[in-house]
Coordinates of C-alpha atoms and ligand atoms in Angstrom, one line a residue:
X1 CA -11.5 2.8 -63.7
X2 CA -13.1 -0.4 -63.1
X3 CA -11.4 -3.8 -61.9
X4 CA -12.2 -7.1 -62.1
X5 CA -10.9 -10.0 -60.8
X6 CA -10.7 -12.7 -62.8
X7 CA -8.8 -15.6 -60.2
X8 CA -5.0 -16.2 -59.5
X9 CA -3.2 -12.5 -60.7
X10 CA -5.4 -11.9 -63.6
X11 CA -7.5 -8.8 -63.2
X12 CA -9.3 -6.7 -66.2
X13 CA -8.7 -3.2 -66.0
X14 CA -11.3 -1.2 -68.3
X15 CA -10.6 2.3 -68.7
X16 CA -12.0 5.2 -70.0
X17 CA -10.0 4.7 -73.3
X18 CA -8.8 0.7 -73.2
X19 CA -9.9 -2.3 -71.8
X20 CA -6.5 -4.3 -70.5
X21 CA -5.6 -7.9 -69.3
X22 CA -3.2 -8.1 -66.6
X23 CA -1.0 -11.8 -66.0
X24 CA -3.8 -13.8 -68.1
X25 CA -3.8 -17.4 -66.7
X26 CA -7.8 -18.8 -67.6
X27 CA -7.1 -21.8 -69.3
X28 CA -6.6 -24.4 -66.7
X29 CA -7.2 -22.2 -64.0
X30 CA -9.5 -24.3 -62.0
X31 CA -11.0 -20.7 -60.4
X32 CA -11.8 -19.2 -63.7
X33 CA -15.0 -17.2 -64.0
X34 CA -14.3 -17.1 -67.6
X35 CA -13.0 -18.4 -70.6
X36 CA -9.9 -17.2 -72.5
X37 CA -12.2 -17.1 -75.8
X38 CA -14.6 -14.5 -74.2
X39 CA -12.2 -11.9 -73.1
X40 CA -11.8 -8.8 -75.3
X41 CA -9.0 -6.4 -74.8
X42 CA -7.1 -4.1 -76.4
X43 CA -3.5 -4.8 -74.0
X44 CA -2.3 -7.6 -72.0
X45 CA 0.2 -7.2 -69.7
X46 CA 2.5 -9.4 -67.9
X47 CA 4.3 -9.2 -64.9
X48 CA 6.9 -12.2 -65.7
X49 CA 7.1 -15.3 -67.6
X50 CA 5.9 -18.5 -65.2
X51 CA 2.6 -20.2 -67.2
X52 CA 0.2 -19.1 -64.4
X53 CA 0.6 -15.1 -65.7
X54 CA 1.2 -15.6 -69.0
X55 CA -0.3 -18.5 -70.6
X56 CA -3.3 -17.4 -71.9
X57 CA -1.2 -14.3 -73.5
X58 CA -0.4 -15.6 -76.7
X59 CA -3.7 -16.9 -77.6
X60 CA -5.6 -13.2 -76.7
X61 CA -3.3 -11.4 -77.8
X62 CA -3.6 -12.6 -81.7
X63 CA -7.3 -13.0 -81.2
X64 CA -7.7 -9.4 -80.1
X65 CA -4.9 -8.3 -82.0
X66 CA -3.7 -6.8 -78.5
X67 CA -0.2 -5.6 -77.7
X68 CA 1.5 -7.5 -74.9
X69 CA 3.4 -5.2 -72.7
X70 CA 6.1 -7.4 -70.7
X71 CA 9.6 -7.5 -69.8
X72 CA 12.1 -7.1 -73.0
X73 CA 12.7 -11.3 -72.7
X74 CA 8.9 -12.1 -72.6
X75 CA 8.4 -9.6 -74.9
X76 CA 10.9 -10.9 -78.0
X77 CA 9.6 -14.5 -76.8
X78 CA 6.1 -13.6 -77.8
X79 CA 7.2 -11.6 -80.5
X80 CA 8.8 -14.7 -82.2
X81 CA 5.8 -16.3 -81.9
X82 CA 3.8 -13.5 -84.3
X83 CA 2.1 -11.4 -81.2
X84 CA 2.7 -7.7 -81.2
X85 CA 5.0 -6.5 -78.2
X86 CA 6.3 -3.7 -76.3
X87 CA 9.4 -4.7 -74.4
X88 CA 10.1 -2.7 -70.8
X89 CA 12.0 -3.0 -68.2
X90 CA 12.3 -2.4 -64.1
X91 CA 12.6 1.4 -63.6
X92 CA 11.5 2.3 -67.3
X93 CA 8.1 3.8 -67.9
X94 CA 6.1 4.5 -71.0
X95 CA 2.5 6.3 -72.5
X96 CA 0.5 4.6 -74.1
X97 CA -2.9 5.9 -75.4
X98 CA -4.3 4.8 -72.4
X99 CA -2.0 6.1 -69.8
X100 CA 1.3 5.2 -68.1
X101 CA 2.5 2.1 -67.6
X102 CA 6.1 1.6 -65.3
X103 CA 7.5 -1.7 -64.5
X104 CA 9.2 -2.3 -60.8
X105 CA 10.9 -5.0 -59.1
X106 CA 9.9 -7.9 -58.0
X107 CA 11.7 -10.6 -55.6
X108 CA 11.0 -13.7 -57.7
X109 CA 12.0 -16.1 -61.0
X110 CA 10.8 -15.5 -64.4
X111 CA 10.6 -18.9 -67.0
X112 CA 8.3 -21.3 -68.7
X113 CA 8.6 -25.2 -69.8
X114 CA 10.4 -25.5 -66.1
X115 CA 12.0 -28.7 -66.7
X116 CA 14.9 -29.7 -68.4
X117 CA 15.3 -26.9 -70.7
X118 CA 13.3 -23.9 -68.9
X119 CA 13.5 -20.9 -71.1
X120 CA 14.4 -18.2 -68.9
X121 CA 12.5 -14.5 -69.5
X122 CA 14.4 -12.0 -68.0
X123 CA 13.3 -10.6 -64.4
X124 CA 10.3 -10.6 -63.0
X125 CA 8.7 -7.8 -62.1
X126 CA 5.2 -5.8 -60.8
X127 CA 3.4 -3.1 -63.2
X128 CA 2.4 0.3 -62.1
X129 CA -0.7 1.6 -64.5
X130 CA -1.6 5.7 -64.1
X131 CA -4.6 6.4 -65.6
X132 CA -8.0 8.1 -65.6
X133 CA -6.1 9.9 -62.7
X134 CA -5.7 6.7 -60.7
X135 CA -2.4 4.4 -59.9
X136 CA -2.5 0.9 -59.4
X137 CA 0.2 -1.3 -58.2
X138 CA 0.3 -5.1 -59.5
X139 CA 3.0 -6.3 -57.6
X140 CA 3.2 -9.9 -59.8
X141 CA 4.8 -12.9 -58.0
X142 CA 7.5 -11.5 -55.2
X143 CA 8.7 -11.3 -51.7
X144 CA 8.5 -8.5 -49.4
X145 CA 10.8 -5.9 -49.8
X146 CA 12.1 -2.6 -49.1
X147 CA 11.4 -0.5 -52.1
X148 CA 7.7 -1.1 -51.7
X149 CA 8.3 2.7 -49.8
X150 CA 9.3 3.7 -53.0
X151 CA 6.3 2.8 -55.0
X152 CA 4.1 4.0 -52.1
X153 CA 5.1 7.5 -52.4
X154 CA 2.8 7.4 -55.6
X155 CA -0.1 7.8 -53.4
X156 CA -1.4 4.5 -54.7
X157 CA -5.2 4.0 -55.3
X158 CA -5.0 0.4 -55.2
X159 CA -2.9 -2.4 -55.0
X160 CA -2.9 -5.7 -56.2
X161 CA -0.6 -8.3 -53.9
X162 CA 0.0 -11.6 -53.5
X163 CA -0.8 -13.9 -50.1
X164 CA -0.7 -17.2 -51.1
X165 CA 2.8 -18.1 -49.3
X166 CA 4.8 -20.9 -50.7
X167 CA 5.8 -18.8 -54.2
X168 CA 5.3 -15.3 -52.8
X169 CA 4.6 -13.6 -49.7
X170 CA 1.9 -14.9 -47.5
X171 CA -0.4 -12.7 -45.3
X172 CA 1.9 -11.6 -42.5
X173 CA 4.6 -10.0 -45.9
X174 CA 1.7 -8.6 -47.6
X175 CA 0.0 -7.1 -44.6
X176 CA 4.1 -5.6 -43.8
X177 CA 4.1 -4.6 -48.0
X178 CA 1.2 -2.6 -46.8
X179 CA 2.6 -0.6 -44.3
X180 CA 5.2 0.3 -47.5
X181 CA 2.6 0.5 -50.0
X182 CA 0.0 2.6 -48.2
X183 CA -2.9 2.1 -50.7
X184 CA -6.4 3.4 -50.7
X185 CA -7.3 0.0 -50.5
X186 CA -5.7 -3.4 -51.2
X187 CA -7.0 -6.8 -52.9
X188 CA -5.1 -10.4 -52.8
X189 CA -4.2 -12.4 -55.4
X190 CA -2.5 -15.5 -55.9
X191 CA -3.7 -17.5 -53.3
X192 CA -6.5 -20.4 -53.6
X193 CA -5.6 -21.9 -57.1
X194 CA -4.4 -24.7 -56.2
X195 CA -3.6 -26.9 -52.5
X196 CA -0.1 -25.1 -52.1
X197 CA -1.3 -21.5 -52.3
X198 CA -4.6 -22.3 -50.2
X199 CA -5.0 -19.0 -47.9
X200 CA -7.7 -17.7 -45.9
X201 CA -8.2 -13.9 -47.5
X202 CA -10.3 -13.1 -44.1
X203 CA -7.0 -13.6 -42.5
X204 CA -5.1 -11.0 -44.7
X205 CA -8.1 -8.6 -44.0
X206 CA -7.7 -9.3 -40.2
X207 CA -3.9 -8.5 -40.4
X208 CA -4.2 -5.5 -42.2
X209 CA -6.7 -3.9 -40.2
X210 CA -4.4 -4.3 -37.3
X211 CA -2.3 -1.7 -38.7
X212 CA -5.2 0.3 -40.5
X213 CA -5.4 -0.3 -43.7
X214 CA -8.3 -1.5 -46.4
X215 CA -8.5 -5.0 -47.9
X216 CA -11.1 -5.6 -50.7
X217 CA -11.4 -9.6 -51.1
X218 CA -13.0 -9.7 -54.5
X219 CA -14.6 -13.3 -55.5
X220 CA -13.5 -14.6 -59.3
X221 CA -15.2 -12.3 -60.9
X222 CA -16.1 -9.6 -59.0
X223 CA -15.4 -6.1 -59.8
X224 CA -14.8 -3.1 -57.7
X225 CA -14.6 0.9 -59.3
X226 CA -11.8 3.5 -58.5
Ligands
LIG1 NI1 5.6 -16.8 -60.7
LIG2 MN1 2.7 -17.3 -60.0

């Protein structure tokens, strides 16, 4: 399984069957190492609503004629809008020709056109993805919170979380998700974009090796193999 991180909480997942877009946010992404109109994949997945993981979802998905796999809300939304869907929900899993995807919690708010009239899409949550006998964690956008000790009985070969503070945990939560989590190794996300959510990743790695466990800081665009 190879990963690539493509800025903010948008990684590629290519697997030995399916290549796979998670929270796809390139189009006004200032970090972007590429352009929405270059990406080809056969699923996109979203962890919950806000522009920044879902905006570019629309487009891809009736380029690519990809399947967006998202909560039920975000799911009928796109829908509605002629993409094909697959609605989940926290708790539920699923197979897919690829492998397993189950969506978790997450400690967070799920909308778009925030505003006046915000359209609200269901809860946000984090994906778990089993396949090529591998399991990755994507928490999405959340807090720290217990039931990461739940998801890290999976044995977890890698896990995606955010440290950009402000929206979602900064580095001292995410180092304490890891002592729920327990991955193989761990790469940040959301963090950098933009002013608010300006981190230093060397900070993250610092923390976590306090308490013994492996951060990857992967550059837009860098890729590292499970
Ligand atoms: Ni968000
Ligand atoms: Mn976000």
């Amino acid at each position: 399984m190879k990963i690539t991180y493509l800025a903010h909480s948008c990684f590629l997942v290519e697997t030995s069957k399916a290549r796979l877009i998670i929270d796809p946010f390139l189009t006004g992404n200032p970090l972007a190492p590429v352009k929405a109109a270059d990406v080809k994949v056969d699923y996109i997945l979203c962890s919950h609503g806000h522009e920044d993981h879902t905006g570019d979802a629309l487009g891809i998905s009736k380029r690519c004629d990809a399947p967006i796999i998202a909560n039920y809300e975000i799911a009928e939304y796109f829908g509605a809008q002629g993409a094909k869907t697959h609605g989940m929900n926290p708790g539920g899993a699923h197979q897919f020709p690829f492998g397993r995807v189950k969506f978790t919690i997450a400690h967070h708010s799920s909308s778009v056109n925030a505003g006046l009239n915000p359209v609200y899409l269901g809860n946000p949550c984090g994906l778990i993805i089993q396949a090529d006998g591998k399991t990755i964690y994507h928490a999405g956008d959340t807090a720290l919170f217990l039931d990461m000790q739940l998801i890290g009985r999976l044995s977890l070969d890698l896990a995606m979380v955010p440290i950009g503070d402000n929206f979602t945990m900064g580095i001292e939560d995410a180092a304490a998700a890891l002592d729920l989590l327990r991955p193989k190794v761990a790469v940040p996300m959301h963090y950098n974009t933009w002013p608010v959510i300006a981190v230093d990743a060397e900070l993250f790695v610092e923390a976590a090796a306090r308490t013994d466990h492996t951060v990857q800081v992967l550059k837009p665009g860098e890729s590292l193999n499970l």
